[in-house]
mmCIF file with all atom_site columns, C-alpha atoms in Angstrom:
data_model
loop_
_atom_site.group_PDB
_atom_site.id
_atom_site.type_symbol
_atom_site.label_atom_id
_atom_site.label_alt_id
_atom_site.label_comp_id
_atom_site.label_asym_id
_atom_site.label_entity_id
_atom_site.label_seq_id
_atom_site.pdbx_PDB_ins_code
_atom_site.Cartn_x
_atom_site.Cartn_y
_atom_site.Cartn_z
_atom_site.occupancy
_atom_site.B_iso_or_equiv
_atom_site.pdbx_formal_charge
_atom_site.auth_seq_id
_atom_site.auth_comp_id
_atom_site.auth_asym_id
_atom_site.auth_atom_id
_atom_site.pdbx_PDB_model_num
ATOM 1  C CA . MET A 1 1  ? 0.000   0.000  0.000   1.00 77.00 ? 103 MET A CA 1
ATOM 2  C CA . ASP A 1 2  ? 1.364   3.382  -1.016  1.00 91.00 ? 104 ASP A CA 1
ATOM 3  C CA . ILE A 1 3  ? 0.423   6.526  0.911   1.00 94.00 ? 105 ILE A CA 1
ATOM 4  C CA . TYR A 1 4  ? 0.905   10.020 -0.495  1.00 95.00 ? 106 TYR A CA 1
ATOM 5  C CA . GLU A 1 5  ? 0.448   13.092 1.699   1.00 96.00 ? 107 GLU A CA 1
ATOM 6  C CA . PHE A 1 6  ? -0.084  16.503 0.123   1.00 97.00 ? 108 PHE A CA 1
ATOM 7  C CA . ALA A 1 7  ? -0.010  19.454 2.516   1.00 97.00 ? 109 ALA A CA 1
ATOM 8  C CA . VAL A 1 8  ? -2.604  22.153 1.903   1.00 97.00 ? 110 VAL A CA 1
ATOM 9  C CA . ASP A 1 9  ? -1.911  25.859 2.360   1.00 95.00 ? 111 ASP A CA 1
ATOM 10 C CA . GLY A 1 10 ? -5.133  27.856 2.178   1.00 90.00 ? 112 GLY A CA 1
ATOM 11 C CA . ALA A 1 11 ? -7.009  26.748 -0.929  1.00 94.00 ? 113 ALA A CA 1
ATOM 12 C CA . GLU A 1 12 ? -3.988  25.217 -2.698  1.00 95.00 ? 114 GLU A CA 1
ATOM 13 C CA . VAL A 1 13 ? -1.511  22.435 -2.153  1.00 96.00 ? 115 VAL A CA 1
ATOM 14 C CA . SER A 1 14 ? 1.805   23.607 -0.727  1.00 95.00 ? 116 SER A CA 1
ATOM 15 C CA . ILE A 1 15 ? 4.972   24.163 -2.761  1.00 94.00 ? 117 ILE A CA 1
ATOM 16 C CA . ASP A 1 16 ? 6.507   21.009 -1.255  1.00 94.00 ? 118 ASP A CA 1
ATOM 17 C CA . SER A 1 17 ? 3.434   19.060 -2.302  1.00 94.00 ? 119 SER A CA 1
ATOM 18 C CA . LEU A 1 18 ? 3.733   20.319 -5.870  1.00 93.00 ? 120 LEU A CA 1
ATOM 19 C CA . LEU A 1 19 ? 7.213   18.780 -5.928  1.00 93.00 ? 121 LEU A CA 1
ATOM 20 C CA . LYS A 1 20 ? 5.730   15.477 -4.699  1.00 93.00 ? 122 LYS A CA 1
ATOM 21 C CA . VAL A 1 21 ? 3.198   15.606 -7.531  1.00 93.00 ? 123 VAL A CA 1
ATOM 22 C CA . GLU A 1 22 ? 6.032   15.880 -10.053 1.00 92.00 ? 124 GLU A CA 1
ATOM 23 C CA . LYS A 1 23 ? 7.446   12.582 -8.715  1.00 90.00 ? 125 LYS A CA 1
ATOM 24 C CA . PHE A 1 24 ? 4.052   10.843 -8.657  1.00 90.00 ? 126 PHE A CA 1
ATOM 25 C CA . LYS A 1 25 ? 3.338   8.237  -11.313 1.00 88.00 ? 127 LYS A CA 1
ATOM 26 C CA . ALA A 1 26 ? -0.020  6.499  -11.193 1.00 87.00 ? 128 ALA A CA 1
ATOM 27 C CA . LEU A 1 27 ? -0.209  2.825  -12.028 1.00 86.00 ? 129 LEU A CA 1
ATOM 28 C CA . PRO A 1 28 ? -2.559  2.323  -15.005 1.00 82.00 ? 130 PRO A CA 1
ATOM 29 C CA . LYS A 1 29 ? -5.298  0.352  -13.207 1.00 86.00 ? 131 LYS A CA 1
ATOM 30 C CA . ALA A 1 30 ? -4.560  1.336  -9.618  1.00 89.00 ? 132 ALA A CA 1
ATOM 31 C CA . ARG A 1 31 ? -7.380  2.312  -7.289  1.00 94.00 ? 133 ARG A CA 1
ATOM 32 C CA . TYR A 1 32 ? -6.976  5.148  -4.791  1.00 94.00 ? 134 TYR A CA 1
ATOM 33 C CA . TYR A 1 33 ? -8.754  6.314  -1.650  1.00 96.00 ? 135 TYR A CA 1
ATOM 34 C CA . VAL A 1 34 ? -8.697  10.042 -0.790  1.00 97.00 ? 136 VAL A CA 1
ATOM 35 C CA . GLU A 1 35 ? -9.224  11.607 2.624   1.00 97.00 ? 137 GLU A CA 1
ATOM 36 C CA . PHE A 1 36 ? -9.044  15.241 3.702   1.00 97.00 ? 138 PHE A CA 1
ATOM 37 C CA . LEU A 1 37 ? -7.447  16.076 7.052   1.00 97.00 ? 139 LEU A CA 1
ATOM 38 C CA . ASN A 1 38 ? -8.191  19.484 8.581   1.00 96.00 ? 140 ASN A CA 1
ATOM 39 C CA . LYS A 1 39 ? -6.554  21.350 11.491  1.00 94.00 ? 141 LYS A CA 1
ATOM 40 C CA . GLU A 1 40 ? -9.647  23.263 12.478  1.00 91.00 ? 142 GLU A CA 1
ATOM 41 C CA . GLU A 1 41 ? -13.208 22.308 13.245  1.00 92.00 ? 143 GLU A CA 1
ATOM 42 C CA . MET A 1 42 ? -15.637 22.037 10.335  1.00 92.00 ? 144 MET A CA 1
ATOM 43 C CA . SER A 1 43 ? -16.542 25.355 8.689   1.00 91.00 ? 145 SER A CA 1
ATOM 44 C CA . GLU A 1 44 ? -17.958 26.360 5.339   1.00 93.00 ? 146 GLU A CA 1
ATOM 45 C CA . SER A 1 45 ? -14.793 28.245 4.361   1.00 92.00 ? 147 SER A CA 1
ATOM 46 C CA . GLY A 1 46 ? -12.581 25.320 5.407   1.00 92.00 ? 148 GLY A CA 1
ATOM 47 C CA . VAL A 1 47 ? -14.597 22.905 3.276   1.00 93.00 ? 149 VAL A CA 1
ATOM 48 C CA . GLU A 1 48 ? -14.451 25.276 0.294   1.00 95.00 ? 150 GLU A CA 1
ATOM 49 C CA . GLU A 1 49 ? -10.677 25.720 0.627   1.00 95.00 ? 151 GLU A CA 1
ATOM 50 C CA . MET A 1 50 ? -10.049 21.981 0.849   1.00 96.00 ? 152 MET A CA 1
ATOM 51 C CA . MET A 1 51 ? -12.255 21.277 -2.167  1.00 95.00 ? 153 MET A CA 1
ATOM 52 C CA . SER A 1 52 ? -10.470 23.977 -4.143  1.00 97.00 ? 154 SER A CA 1
ATOM 53 C CA . ALA A 1 53 ? -7.119  22.407 -3.209  1.00 97.00 ? 155 ALA A CA 1
ATOM 54 C CA . TRP A 1 54 ? -8.447  18.979 -4.254  1.00 97.00 ? 156 TRP A CA 1
ATOM 55 C CA . ARG A 1 55 ? -9.656  20.261 -7.634  1.00 96.00 ? 157 ARG A CA 1
ATOM 56 C CA . GLY A 1 56 ? -6.196  21.687 -8.349  1.00 96.00 ? 158 GLY A CA 1
ATOM 57 C CA . LEU A 1 57 ? -4.385  18.583 -7.082  1.00 97.00 ? 159 LEU A CA 1
ATOM 58 C CA . SER A 1 58 ? -6.647  16.135 -8.908  1.00 96.00 ? 160 SER A CA 1
ATOM 59 C CA . LYS A 1 59 ? -6.031  17.930 -12.200 1.00 96.00 ? 161 LYS A CA 1
ATOM 60 C CA . LYS A 1 60 ? -2.273  17.628 -11.681 1.00 95.00 ? 162 LYS A CA 1
ATOM 61 C CA . LEU A 1 61 ? -2.572  13.949 -10.692 1.00 95.00 ? 163 LEU A CA 1
ATOM 62 C CA . LYS A 1 62 ? -4.681  13.270 -13.770 1.00 94.00 ? 164 LYS A CA 1
ATOM 63 C CA . ASP A 1 63 ? -1.932  14.859 -15.871 1.00 93.00 ? 165 ASP A CA 1
ATOM 64 C CA . ARG A 1 64 ? 0.468   12.389 -14.191 1.00 91.00 ? 166 ARG A CA 1
ATOM 65 C CA . GLY A 1 65 ? -1.615  9.414  -15.349 1.00 91.00 ? 167 GLY A CA 1
ATOM 66 C CA . MET A 1 66 ? -4.202  8.912  -12.612 1.00 93.00 ? 168 MET A CA 1
ATOM 67 C CA . ASP A 1 67 ? -7.553  7.572  -13.812 1.00 93.00 ? 169 ASP A CA 1
ATOM 68 C CA . MET A 1 68 ? -10.014 9.602  -11.733 1.00 94.00 ? 170 MET A CA 1
ATOM 69 C CA . SER A 1 69 ? -12.718 6.953  -12.224 1.00 94.00 ? 171 SER A CA 1
ATOM 70 C CA . ASN A 1 70 ? -10.584 4.734  -9.938  1.00 94.00 ? 172 ASN A CA 1
ATOM 71 C CA . VAL A 1 71 ? -10.596 7.263  -7.081  1.00 95.00 ? 173 VAL A CA 1
ATOM 72 C CA . VAL A 1 72 ? -12.886 6.842  -4.069  1.00 95.00 ? 174 VAL A CA 1
ATOM 73 C CA . MET A 1 73 ? -13.551 9.940  -1.969  1.00 95.00 ? 175 MET A CA 1
ATOM 74 C CA . GLY A 1 74 ? -13.383 9.054  1.707   1.00 92.00 ? 176 GLY A CA 1
ATOM 75 C CA . GLY A 1 75 ? -14.438 12.280 3.349   1.00 91.00 ? 177 GLY A CA 1
ATOM 76 C CA . SER A 1 76 ? -13.005 14.777 5.810   1.00 94.00 ? 178 SER A CA 1
ATOM 77 C CA . LYS A 1 77 ? -11.679 14.571 9.344   1.00 95.00 ? 179 LYS A CA 1
ATOM 78 C CA . TYR A 1 78 ? -11.474 17.686 11.487  1.00 95.00 ? 180 TYR A CA 1
ATOM 79 C CA . GLY A 1 79 ? -9.268  18.675 14.444  1.00 94.00 ? 181 GLY A CA 1
ATOM 80 C CA . GLN A 1 80 ? -6.383  16.641 13.014  1.00 95.00 ? 182 GLN A CA 1
ATOM 81 C CA . GLY A 1 81 ? -3.515  19.094 13.591  1.00 93.00 ? 183 GLY A CA 1
ATOM 82 C CA . VAL A 1 82 ? -2.695  19.276 9.876   1.00 95.00 ? 184 VAL A CA 1
ATOM 83 C CA . ASN A 1 83 ? -4.280  20.442 6.616   1.00 96.00 ? 185 ASN A CA 1
ATOM 84 C CA . GLU A 1 84 ? -3.542  17.674 4.178   1.00 97.00 ? 186 GLU A CA 1
ATOM 85 C CA . ILE A 1 85 ? -4.946  15.574 1.382   1.00 97.00 ? 187 ILE A CA 1
ATOM 86 C CA . VAL A 1 86 ? -4.034  11.925 1.822   1.00 97.00 ? 188 VAL A CA 1
ATOM 87 C CA . LEU A 1 87 ? -4.052  9.593  -1.164  1.00 96.00 ? 189 LEU A CA 1
ATOM 88 C CA . ILE A 1 88 ? -3.788  5.845  -0.533  1.00 94.00 ? 190 ILE A CA 1
ATOM 89 C CA . ARG A 1 89 ? -3.303  3.269  -3.251  1.00 93.00 ? 191 ARG A CA 1
ATOM 90 C CA . VAL A 1 90 ? -5.629  0.430  -2.296  1.00 91.00 ? 192 VAL A CA 1
ATOM 91 C CA . GLY A 1 91 ? -5.509  -1.781 -5.375  1.00 72.00 ? 193 GLY A CA 1
ATOM 92 C CA . LYS A 1 92 ? -3.370  -2.733 -8.324  1.00 68.00 ? 194 LYS A CA 1
#
């Protein structure tokens, strides 16, 4: 199982995470699970920022070969101490 963590800064992935994306190479038929981790408690603005970050990240991952039809959205967890999008490869 491969786990990829992409830090989120505001409504975008961080600079360090953009570098991780450049190294990412999706396996052709791999399945992935996505979860959003949030520092704060749930708020409308926090949800909007995380979804904006995900839209930008998912476009970049798609450009790196990820088949978005093989991605399962897991949801959000709040009060986690970090703003991050976690991507877990769960299948071949």
